[in-house]
XYZ file of C-alpha atoms in Angstrom:
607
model
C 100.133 92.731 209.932
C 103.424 94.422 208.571
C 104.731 93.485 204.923
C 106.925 91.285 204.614
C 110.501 92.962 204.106
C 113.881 92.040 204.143
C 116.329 93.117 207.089
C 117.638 95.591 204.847
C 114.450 96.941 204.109
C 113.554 97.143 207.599
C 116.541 98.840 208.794
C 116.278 101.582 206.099
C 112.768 102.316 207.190
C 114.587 102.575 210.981
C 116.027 105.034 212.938
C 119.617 103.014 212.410
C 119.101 103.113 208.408
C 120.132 107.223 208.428
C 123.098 106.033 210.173
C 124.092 103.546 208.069
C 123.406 105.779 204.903
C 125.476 108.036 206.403
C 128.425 105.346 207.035
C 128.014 104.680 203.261
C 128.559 107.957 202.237
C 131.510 108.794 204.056
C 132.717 105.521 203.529
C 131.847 104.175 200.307
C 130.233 106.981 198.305
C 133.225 108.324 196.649
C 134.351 104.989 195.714
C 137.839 105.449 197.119
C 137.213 102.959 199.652
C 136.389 99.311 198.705
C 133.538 96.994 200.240
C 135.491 95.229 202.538
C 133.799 91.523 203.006
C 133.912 89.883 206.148
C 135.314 86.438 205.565
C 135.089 84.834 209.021
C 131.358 85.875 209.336
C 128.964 84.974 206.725
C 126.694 88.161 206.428
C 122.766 86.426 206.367
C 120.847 89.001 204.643
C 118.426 89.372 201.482
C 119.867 89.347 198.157
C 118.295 91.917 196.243
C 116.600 88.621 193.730
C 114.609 87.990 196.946
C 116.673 84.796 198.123
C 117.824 84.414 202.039
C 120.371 82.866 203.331
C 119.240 82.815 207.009
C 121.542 79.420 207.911
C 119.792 78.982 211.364
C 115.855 78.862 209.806
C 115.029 76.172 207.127
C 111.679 77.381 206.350
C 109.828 78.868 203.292
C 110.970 82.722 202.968
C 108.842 85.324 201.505
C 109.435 87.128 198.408
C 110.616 90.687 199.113
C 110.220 93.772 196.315
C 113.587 94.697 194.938
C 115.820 97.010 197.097
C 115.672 100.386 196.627
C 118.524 103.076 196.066
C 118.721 103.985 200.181
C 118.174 99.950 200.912
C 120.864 99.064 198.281
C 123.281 101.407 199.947
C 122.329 100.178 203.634
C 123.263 96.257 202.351
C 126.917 97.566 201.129
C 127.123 99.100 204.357
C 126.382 96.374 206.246
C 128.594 94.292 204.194
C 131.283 96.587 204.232
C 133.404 95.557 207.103
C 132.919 99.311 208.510
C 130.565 98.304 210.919
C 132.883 97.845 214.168
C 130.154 95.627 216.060
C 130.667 92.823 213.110
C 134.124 93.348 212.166
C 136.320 90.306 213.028
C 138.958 92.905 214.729
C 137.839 93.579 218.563
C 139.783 96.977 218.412
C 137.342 98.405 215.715
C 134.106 98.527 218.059
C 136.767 99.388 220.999
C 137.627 101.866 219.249
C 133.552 103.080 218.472
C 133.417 102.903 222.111
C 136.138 105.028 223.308
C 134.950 107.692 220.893
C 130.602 107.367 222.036
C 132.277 108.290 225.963
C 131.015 111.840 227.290
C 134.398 113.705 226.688
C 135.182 115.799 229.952
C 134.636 119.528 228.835
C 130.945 117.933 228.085
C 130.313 116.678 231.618
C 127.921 119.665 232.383
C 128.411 121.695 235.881
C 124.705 120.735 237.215
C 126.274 117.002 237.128
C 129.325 118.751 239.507
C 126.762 120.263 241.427
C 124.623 117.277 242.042
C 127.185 115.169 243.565
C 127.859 118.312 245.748
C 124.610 117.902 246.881
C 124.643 114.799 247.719
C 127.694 114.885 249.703
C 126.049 117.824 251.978
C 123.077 115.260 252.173
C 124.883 112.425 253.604
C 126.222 114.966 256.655
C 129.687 115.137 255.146
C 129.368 119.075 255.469
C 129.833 121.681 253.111
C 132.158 120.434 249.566
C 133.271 122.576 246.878
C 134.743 120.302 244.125
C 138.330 120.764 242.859
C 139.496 120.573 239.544
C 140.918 116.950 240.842
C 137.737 115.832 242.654
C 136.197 116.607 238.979
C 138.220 114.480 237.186
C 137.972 111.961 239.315
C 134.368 111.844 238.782
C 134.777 111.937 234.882
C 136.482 109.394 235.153
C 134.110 107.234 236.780
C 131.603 108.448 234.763
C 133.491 107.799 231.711
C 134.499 104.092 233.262
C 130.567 103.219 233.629
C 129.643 104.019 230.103
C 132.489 101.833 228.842
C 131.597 99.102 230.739
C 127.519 99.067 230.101
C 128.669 99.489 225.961
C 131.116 96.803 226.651
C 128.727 94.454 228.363
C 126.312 94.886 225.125
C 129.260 94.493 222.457
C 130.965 91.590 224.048
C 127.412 89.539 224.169
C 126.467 90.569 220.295
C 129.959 89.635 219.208
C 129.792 86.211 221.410
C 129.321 82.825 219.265
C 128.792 81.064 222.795
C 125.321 82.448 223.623
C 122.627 80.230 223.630
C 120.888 82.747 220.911
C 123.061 83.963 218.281
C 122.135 86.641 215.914
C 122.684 87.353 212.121
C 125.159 90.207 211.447
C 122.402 92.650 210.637
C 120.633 92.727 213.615
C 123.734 93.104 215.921
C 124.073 96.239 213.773
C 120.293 97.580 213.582
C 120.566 96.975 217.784
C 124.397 98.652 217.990
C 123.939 101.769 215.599
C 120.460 102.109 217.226
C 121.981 101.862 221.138
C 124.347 104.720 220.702
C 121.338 107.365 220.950
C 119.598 105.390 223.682
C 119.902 107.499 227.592
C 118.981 105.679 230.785
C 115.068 103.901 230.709
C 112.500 105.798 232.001
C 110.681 102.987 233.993
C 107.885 104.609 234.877
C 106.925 106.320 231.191
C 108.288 102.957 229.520
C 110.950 104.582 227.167
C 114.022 105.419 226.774
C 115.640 109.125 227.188
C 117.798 110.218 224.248
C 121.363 110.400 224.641
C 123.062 113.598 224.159
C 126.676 114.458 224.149
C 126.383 115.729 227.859
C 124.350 112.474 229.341
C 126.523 110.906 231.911
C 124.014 108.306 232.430
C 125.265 105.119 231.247
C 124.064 102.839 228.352
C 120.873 100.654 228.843
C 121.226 97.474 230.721
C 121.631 94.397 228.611
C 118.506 92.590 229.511
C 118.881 88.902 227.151
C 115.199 88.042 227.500
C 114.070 91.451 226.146
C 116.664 91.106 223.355
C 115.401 88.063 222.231
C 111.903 88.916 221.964
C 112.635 92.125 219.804
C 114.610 89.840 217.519
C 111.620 87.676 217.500
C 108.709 89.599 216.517
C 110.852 91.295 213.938
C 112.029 87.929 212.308
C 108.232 86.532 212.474
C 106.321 89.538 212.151
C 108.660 91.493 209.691
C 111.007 89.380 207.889
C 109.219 86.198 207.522
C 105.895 87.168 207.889
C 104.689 84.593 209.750
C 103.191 85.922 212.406
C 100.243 88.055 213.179
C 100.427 91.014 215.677
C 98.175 93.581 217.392
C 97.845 97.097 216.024
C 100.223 98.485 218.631
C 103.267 95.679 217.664
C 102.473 96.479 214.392
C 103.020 100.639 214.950
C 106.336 99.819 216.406
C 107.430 96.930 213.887
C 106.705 99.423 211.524
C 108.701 102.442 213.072
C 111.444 100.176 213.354
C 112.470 101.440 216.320
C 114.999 99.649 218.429
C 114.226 101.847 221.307
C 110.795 101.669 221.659
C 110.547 97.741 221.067
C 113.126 97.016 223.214
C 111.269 99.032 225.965
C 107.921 97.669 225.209
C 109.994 94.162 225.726
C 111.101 95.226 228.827
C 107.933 96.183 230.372
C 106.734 93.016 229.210
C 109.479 91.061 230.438
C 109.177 92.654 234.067
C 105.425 92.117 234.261
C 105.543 88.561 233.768
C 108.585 88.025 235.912
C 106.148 89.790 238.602
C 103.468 87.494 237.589
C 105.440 84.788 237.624
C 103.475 83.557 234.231
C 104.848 82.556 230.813
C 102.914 84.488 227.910
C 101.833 81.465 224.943
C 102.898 82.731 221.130
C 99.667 83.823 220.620
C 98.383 86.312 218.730
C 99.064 89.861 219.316
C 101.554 89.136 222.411
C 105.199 88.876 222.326
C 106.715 85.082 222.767
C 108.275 84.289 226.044
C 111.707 83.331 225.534
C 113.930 81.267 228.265
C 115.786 83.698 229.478
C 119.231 83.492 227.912
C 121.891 82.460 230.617
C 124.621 84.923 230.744
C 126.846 86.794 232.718
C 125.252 89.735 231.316
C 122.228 89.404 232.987
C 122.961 89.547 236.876
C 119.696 90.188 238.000
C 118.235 87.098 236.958
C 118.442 83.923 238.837
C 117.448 80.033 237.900
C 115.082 78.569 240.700
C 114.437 75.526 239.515
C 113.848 75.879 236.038
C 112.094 79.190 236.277
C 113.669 82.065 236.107
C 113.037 84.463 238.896
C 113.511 88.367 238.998
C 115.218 89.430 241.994
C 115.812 93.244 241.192
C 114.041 96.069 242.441
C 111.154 95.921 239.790
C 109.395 93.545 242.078
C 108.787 95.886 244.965
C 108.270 98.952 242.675
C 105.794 96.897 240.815
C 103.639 95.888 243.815
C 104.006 99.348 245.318
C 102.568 100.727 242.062
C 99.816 98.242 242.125
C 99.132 99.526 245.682
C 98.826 103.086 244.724
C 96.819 102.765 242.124
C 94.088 101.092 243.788
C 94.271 103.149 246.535
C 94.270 106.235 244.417
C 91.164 104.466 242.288
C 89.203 104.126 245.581
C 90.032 107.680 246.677
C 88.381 108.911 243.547
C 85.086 107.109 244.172
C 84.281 108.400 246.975
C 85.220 111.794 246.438
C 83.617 111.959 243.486
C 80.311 110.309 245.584
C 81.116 113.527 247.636
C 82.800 111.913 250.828
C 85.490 113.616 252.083
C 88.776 112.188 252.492
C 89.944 110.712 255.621
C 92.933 111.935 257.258
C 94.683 108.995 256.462
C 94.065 109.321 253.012
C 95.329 113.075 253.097
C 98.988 111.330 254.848
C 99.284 109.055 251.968
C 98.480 111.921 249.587
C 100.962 115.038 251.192
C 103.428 112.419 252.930
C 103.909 110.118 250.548
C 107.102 109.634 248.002
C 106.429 110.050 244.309
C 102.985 108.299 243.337
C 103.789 106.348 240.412
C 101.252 104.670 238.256
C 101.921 103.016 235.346
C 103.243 104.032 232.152
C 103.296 107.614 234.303
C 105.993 109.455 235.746
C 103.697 110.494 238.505
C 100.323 109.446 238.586
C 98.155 112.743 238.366
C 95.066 111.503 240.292
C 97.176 112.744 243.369
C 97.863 115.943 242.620
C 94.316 116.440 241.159
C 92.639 115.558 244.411
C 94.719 118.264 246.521
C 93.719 120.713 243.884
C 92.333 123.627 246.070
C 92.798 122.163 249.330
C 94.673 123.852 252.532
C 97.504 122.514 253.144
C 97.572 124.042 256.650
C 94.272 122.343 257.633
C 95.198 119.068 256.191
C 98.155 119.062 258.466
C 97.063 120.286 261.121
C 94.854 116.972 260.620
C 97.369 114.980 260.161
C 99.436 116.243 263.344
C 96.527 115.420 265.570
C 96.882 112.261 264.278
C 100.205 111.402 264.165
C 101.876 114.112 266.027
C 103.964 116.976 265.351
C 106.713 115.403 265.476
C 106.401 112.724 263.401
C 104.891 114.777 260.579
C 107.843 117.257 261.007
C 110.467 114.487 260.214
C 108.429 112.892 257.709
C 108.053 116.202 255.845
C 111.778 116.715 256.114
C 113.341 113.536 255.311
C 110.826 113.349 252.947
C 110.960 113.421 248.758
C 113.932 115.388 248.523
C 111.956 118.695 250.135
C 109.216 118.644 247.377
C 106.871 119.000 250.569
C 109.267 120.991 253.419
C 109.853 123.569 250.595
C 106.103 124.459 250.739
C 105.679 123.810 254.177
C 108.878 124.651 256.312
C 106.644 127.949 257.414
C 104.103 125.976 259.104
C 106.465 124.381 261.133
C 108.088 127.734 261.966
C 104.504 129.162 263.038
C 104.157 126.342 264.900
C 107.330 125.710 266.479
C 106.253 126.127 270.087
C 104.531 122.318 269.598
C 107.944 120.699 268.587
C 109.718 118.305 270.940
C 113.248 119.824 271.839
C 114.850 117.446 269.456
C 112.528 119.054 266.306
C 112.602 122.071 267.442
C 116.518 122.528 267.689
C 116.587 120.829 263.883
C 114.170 123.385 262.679
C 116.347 125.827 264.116
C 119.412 125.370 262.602
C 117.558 125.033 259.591
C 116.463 128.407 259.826
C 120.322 129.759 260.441
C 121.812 128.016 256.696
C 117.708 128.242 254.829
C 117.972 131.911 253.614
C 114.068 130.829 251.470
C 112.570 131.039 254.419
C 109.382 133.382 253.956
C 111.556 136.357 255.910
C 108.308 138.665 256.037
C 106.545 136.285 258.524
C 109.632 135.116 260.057
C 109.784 139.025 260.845
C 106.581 139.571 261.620
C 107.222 136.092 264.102
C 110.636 137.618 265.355
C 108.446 137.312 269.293
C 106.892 134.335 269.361
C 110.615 132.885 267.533
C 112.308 134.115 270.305
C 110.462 133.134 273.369
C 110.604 129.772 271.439
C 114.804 129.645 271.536
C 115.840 131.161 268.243
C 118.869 133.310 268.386
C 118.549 136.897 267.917
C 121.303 137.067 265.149
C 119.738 133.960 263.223
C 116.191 136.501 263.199
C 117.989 139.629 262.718
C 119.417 137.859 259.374
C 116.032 137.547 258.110
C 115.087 141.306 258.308
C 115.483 141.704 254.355
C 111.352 141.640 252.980
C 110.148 142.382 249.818
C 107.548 145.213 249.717
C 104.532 144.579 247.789
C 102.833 145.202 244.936
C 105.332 145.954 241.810
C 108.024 147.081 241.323
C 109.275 145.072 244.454
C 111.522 146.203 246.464
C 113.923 144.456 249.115
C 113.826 146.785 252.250
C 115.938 146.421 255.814
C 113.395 145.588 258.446
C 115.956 145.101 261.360
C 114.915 147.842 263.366
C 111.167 146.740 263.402
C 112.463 143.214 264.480
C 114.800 144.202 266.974
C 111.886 146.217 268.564
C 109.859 143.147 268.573
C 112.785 141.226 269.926
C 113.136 143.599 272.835
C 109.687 144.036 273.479
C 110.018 140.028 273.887
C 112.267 140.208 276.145
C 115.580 140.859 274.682
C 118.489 142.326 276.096
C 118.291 145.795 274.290
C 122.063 146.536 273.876
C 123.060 143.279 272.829
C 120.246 143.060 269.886
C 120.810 146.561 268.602
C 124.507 145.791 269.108
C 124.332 142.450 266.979
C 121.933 144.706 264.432
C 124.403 146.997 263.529
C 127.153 145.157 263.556
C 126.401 142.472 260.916
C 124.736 145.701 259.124
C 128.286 145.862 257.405
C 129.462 142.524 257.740
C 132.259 142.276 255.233
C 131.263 138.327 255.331
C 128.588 135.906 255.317
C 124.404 136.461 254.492
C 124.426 139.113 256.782
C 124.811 142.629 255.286
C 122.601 142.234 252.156
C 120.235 139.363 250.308
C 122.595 137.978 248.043
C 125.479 134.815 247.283
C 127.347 135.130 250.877
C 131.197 136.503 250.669
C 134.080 134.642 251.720
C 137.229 134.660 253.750
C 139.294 133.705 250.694
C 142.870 134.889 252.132
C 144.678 136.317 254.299
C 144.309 139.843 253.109
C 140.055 138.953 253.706
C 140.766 137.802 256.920
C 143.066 141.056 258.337
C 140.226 143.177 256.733
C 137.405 141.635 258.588
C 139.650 141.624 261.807
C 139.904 144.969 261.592
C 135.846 145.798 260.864
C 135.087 143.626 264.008
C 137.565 144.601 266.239
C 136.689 148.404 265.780
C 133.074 148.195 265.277
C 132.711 145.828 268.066
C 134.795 148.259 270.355
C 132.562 151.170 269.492
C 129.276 149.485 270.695
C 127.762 151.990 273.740
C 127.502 149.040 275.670
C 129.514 147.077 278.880
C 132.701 144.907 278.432
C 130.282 141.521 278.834
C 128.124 142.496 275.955
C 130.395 143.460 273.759
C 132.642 140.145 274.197
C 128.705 138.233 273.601
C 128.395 140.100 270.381
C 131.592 139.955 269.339
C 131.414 136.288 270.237
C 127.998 135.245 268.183
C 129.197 137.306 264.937
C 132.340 135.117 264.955
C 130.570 132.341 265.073
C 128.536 132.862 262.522
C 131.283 134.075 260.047
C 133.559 130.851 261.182
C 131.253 128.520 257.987
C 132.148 131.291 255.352
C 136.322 131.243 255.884
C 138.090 129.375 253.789
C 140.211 126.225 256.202
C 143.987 127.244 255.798
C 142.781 130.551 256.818
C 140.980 129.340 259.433
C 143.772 127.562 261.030
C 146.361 129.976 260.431
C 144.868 132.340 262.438
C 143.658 130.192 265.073
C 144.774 132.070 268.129
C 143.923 135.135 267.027
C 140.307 133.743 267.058
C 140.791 132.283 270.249
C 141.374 135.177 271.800
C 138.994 137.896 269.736
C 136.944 138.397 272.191
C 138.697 138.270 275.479
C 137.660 135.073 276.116
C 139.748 132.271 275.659
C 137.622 129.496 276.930
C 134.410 130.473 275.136
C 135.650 131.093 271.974
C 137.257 127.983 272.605
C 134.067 125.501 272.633
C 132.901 127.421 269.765
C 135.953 126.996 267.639
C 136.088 123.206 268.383
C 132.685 122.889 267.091
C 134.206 124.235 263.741
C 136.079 120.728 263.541
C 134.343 117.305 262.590
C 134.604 114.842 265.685
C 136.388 112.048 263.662
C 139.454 113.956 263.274
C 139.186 115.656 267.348
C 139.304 111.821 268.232
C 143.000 111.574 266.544
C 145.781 111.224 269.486
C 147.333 114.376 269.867
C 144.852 116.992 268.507
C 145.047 118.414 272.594
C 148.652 119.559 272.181
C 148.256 120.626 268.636
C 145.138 122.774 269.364
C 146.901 124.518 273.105
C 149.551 125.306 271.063
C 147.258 126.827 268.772
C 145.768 128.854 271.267
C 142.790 127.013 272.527
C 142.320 126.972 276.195
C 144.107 123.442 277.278
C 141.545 122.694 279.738
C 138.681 123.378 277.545
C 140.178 121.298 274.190
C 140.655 118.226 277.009
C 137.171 118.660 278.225
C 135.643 118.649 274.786
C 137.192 115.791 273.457
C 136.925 113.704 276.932
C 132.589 113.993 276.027
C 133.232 112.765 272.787
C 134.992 110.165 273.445
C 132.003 109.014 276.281
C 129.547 109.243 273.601
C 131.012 106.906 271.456
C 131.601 104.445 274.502
């Protein structure tokens, strides 16, 4: 059982106490400012003779030791008036908040980048954000934190709560919620805020509040109650963060349970949860108070993986072998969480030293093909398909059509593709559908053993290619000219260049239109070539450029109406659907008959 200390005491032992020594000494230490006492708000705290003046407990108090230097100077700060969270004046803690915000040249790029991710995820094609886009996003990042820190000072600062707290502990929580990130809540803790977290602040959960006051007014303060060794440790850390997460987890599992702990000893002591519109997750069902966020699933699904995950270890360890529909759940599944755990290790321990390959191939005769190829790829955000996109490559032949022309395009934008047995595949790819060009692009391999070395393999593929079936002309043809591609993935293993202007666009004219022309090969072929290579290039130009010179693209290759269908495949369908796109694209240069046709199908497949 802790000693008994005063609140003083306890928050100088705390985290919060260095930041309240700190507030003294820019604030009080010199004496140039005075203590400022808070007349509309009594402060309840230990005197340092040992008294209390707790208004809302008549019971006997214990007798404290005398405060030391670092306590004494934590009670003047708390009774300065400098703490914003107590102050009568709103603006003071509005201003604390507007100053704890992420400022905008902290927001770091990989939080840009994310959301650029996500965008490509949700099929809304390729984004690069602008400076605007990025503000806007600040903004709303900026907005979020407000609001969460708002949510948590309004209800400290409220005298209409059923539960209302002495002055020191809305400042032990406040000072001690400024370095609290998002809650981890599979580890059970918090992450520590930096200056670049664009996370927002904790949720206000009122239950879990009220229990950390609890066992630090019993346990600590009054020393009434008796805890466990592990309440103690964290009584006696004084650690806002970690009690309030251990009240948390507590509060979730019983709201699972649907049970209400007793006060007894070595538990915390189940308050009524604390009506309030801070706590919109919470509903009253007749009396009881009923958790309706996602905890409830996550906590049964976690149940449900760790039995199943106990039971898979018996019987390995008995030395069965695990079932194929045990090696699904293991490969296939999302993140296995277990508690306490990020991910629960038992799953990665029991693939330890397995083949992957075999176990699939397992799983496919199960399931089928196709249904493990989906499941792999809209899977846990590729942490499977990035080790396993090869085996669907080697065995593409056993893909429906609809797989097979995913996997496909996959292969033309996924440049981490193995490219030494996508070469060494370049026949059995092709008699499977994949474009020459989209092989020929993978002809870059890295020679083995060290010093590596990247090394130009197209004219070992394009043999293979022929000897597959090929045209000849046409695949040496589409070899050399992407050789020197000005644009695009195609001339060397590195960040693709862009069409950025129109001085890029005139000089890539001019390297197709004369390369093209000097192919040893018929009219037909050349217009193919010329045709594919286009295509490819259209993703890397920029859109003004794009349109500007759309009838010069239209007619690149001597033929209107096929370069046609591949330029309106350029445009998203929404904005083809707008009334008048037909005229605006003939006059463009697009074959009339061809833009009609187009759009006609795309209107029938939304009817």
């Amino acid at each position: 059982m802790p000693k008994p200390k005063s609140p003083e005491q306890f928050i100088a032992s705390s985290p919060a106490g260095e930041k309240l020594l700190g507030m003294f000494h820019h604030n009080l230490g010199d004496g140039a400012l005075r203590i400022a006492r808070i007349i509309t708000h009594e402060q309840s705290a230990h005197r340092s003779d040992g008294t209390h003046n707790e208004h809302s407990h008549n019971v006997h108090q214990p007798t404290h030791r005398a405060l030391g230097n670092h306590e004494a100077k934590v009670a003047e700060a708390l009774e300065s008036g400098y703490c914003g969270i107590t102050h009568p004046d709103a603006r003071f803690v509005q201003e604390e908040i507007a100053d704890l915000l992420i400022k905008k040249q902290a927001v770091p790029e990989a939080y840009f980048a994310l959301q650029e991710r996500i965008t490509r995820k949700r099929g809304q094609g390729e984004v690069v954000l602008g400076l605007e886009e990025k503000q806007r996003l600040v903004d709303t990042v900026q907005a979020d934190q407000a609001d969460s820190l708002t949510q948590w000072s309004t209800y400290l600062r409220s005298d209409e709560n059923e539960h209302v707290y002495p002055d020191w502990f809305k400042v032990y929580v406040w000072e001690s919620l400024k370095t609290m990130g998002e809650y981890d809540k599979a580890k059970g803790e918090f992450k520590k805020r930096t200056g670049s977290t664009t996370a927002s602040w904790p949720e206000l959960n009122a239950e879990a509040l009220a229990q950390v006051y609890d066992a630090i007014d019993q346990g600590v303060i009054r020393g009434e109650r008796e805890v466990d060794d592990q309440l103690a440790l964290l009584l006696g850390r004084g650690d806002f963060a970690a009690l309030y997460a251990a009240a948390l987890a507590d509060s979730a599992y019983n709201e699972t349970k649907q049970e209400v702990y007793q006060a007894t000893t070595g538990s915390w002591t189940k308050y009524e949860r604390i009506a309030s519109q801070h706590s919109p997750n919470y509903t009253n069902d007749g009396g009881e108070y009923t958790n309706e966020s996602r905890e409830d699933d996550a906590y049964d699904k976690t149940v449900e993986n760790t039995r199943r995950l106990t039971d898979m270890e018996r019987r390995v360890y008995a030395g069965e072998e695990l079932t194929t529909e045990d090696l699904e759940f293991l490969w296939l599944n999302e993140r296995i969480e277990g508690f306490g755990l990020d991910v629960d290790p038992r799953a990665s321990q029991l693939l330890e030293g397995r083949d992957y390959v075999a176990d699939f191939d397992r799983i496919a005769e199960m399931i089928g093909y196709d249904e493990l190829y989906w499941t792999v790829v809209e899977g846990d955000e590729g942490r499977v398909w990035n080790m396993s996109k090869n085996y669907f490559v080697d065995r593409i032949d056993r893909l429906s059509d609809e797989s097979r022309d995913d996997l496909i395009k996959t292969m033309e934008y996924d440049k981490y593709l193995d490219n030494i047995k996508t070469a060494m595949r370049a026949r059995h790819l092709y008699q499977q559908g994949v474009e020459v060009i989209t092989i020929l692009d993978r002809r870059f391999v890295c020679q083995y053993p060290y010093p590596y070395r990247v090394v130009d393999d197209g004219n070992a593929i394009a043999d293979r290619l022929i000897a597959a079936g090929a045209d000849a002309e046409y695949t040496n043809g589409v070899l050399k000219v992407i050789r020197n591609d000005p644009i695009g993935y195609h001339s060397e293993p590195k960040a693709p260049e862009r069409i950025l202007d129109q001085r890029d666009f005139d000089n890539w004219l001019q390297y197709m239109t004369n390369t093209v022309g000097e192919l040893p090969c018929d009219d037909a072929t050349r217009q193919r070539i010329m045709h594919d290579v286009v295509q490819s290039d259209l993703e890397y130009m920029e859109r003004d450029i794009f349109l500007d010179n759309l009838s010069t693209l239209a007619h690149i290759n001597n033929d209107n109406h096929q370069m046609t269908r591949c330029l309106l495949a350029t445009f998203p369908a929404w904005w083809l659907k707008y009334s008048g796109r037909v005229d605006q694209l003939a006059a463009g240069g697009l074959d009339r008959s061809t833009v009609e046709e187009y759009i006609s199908a795309l209107q029938d497949d939304i009817e």
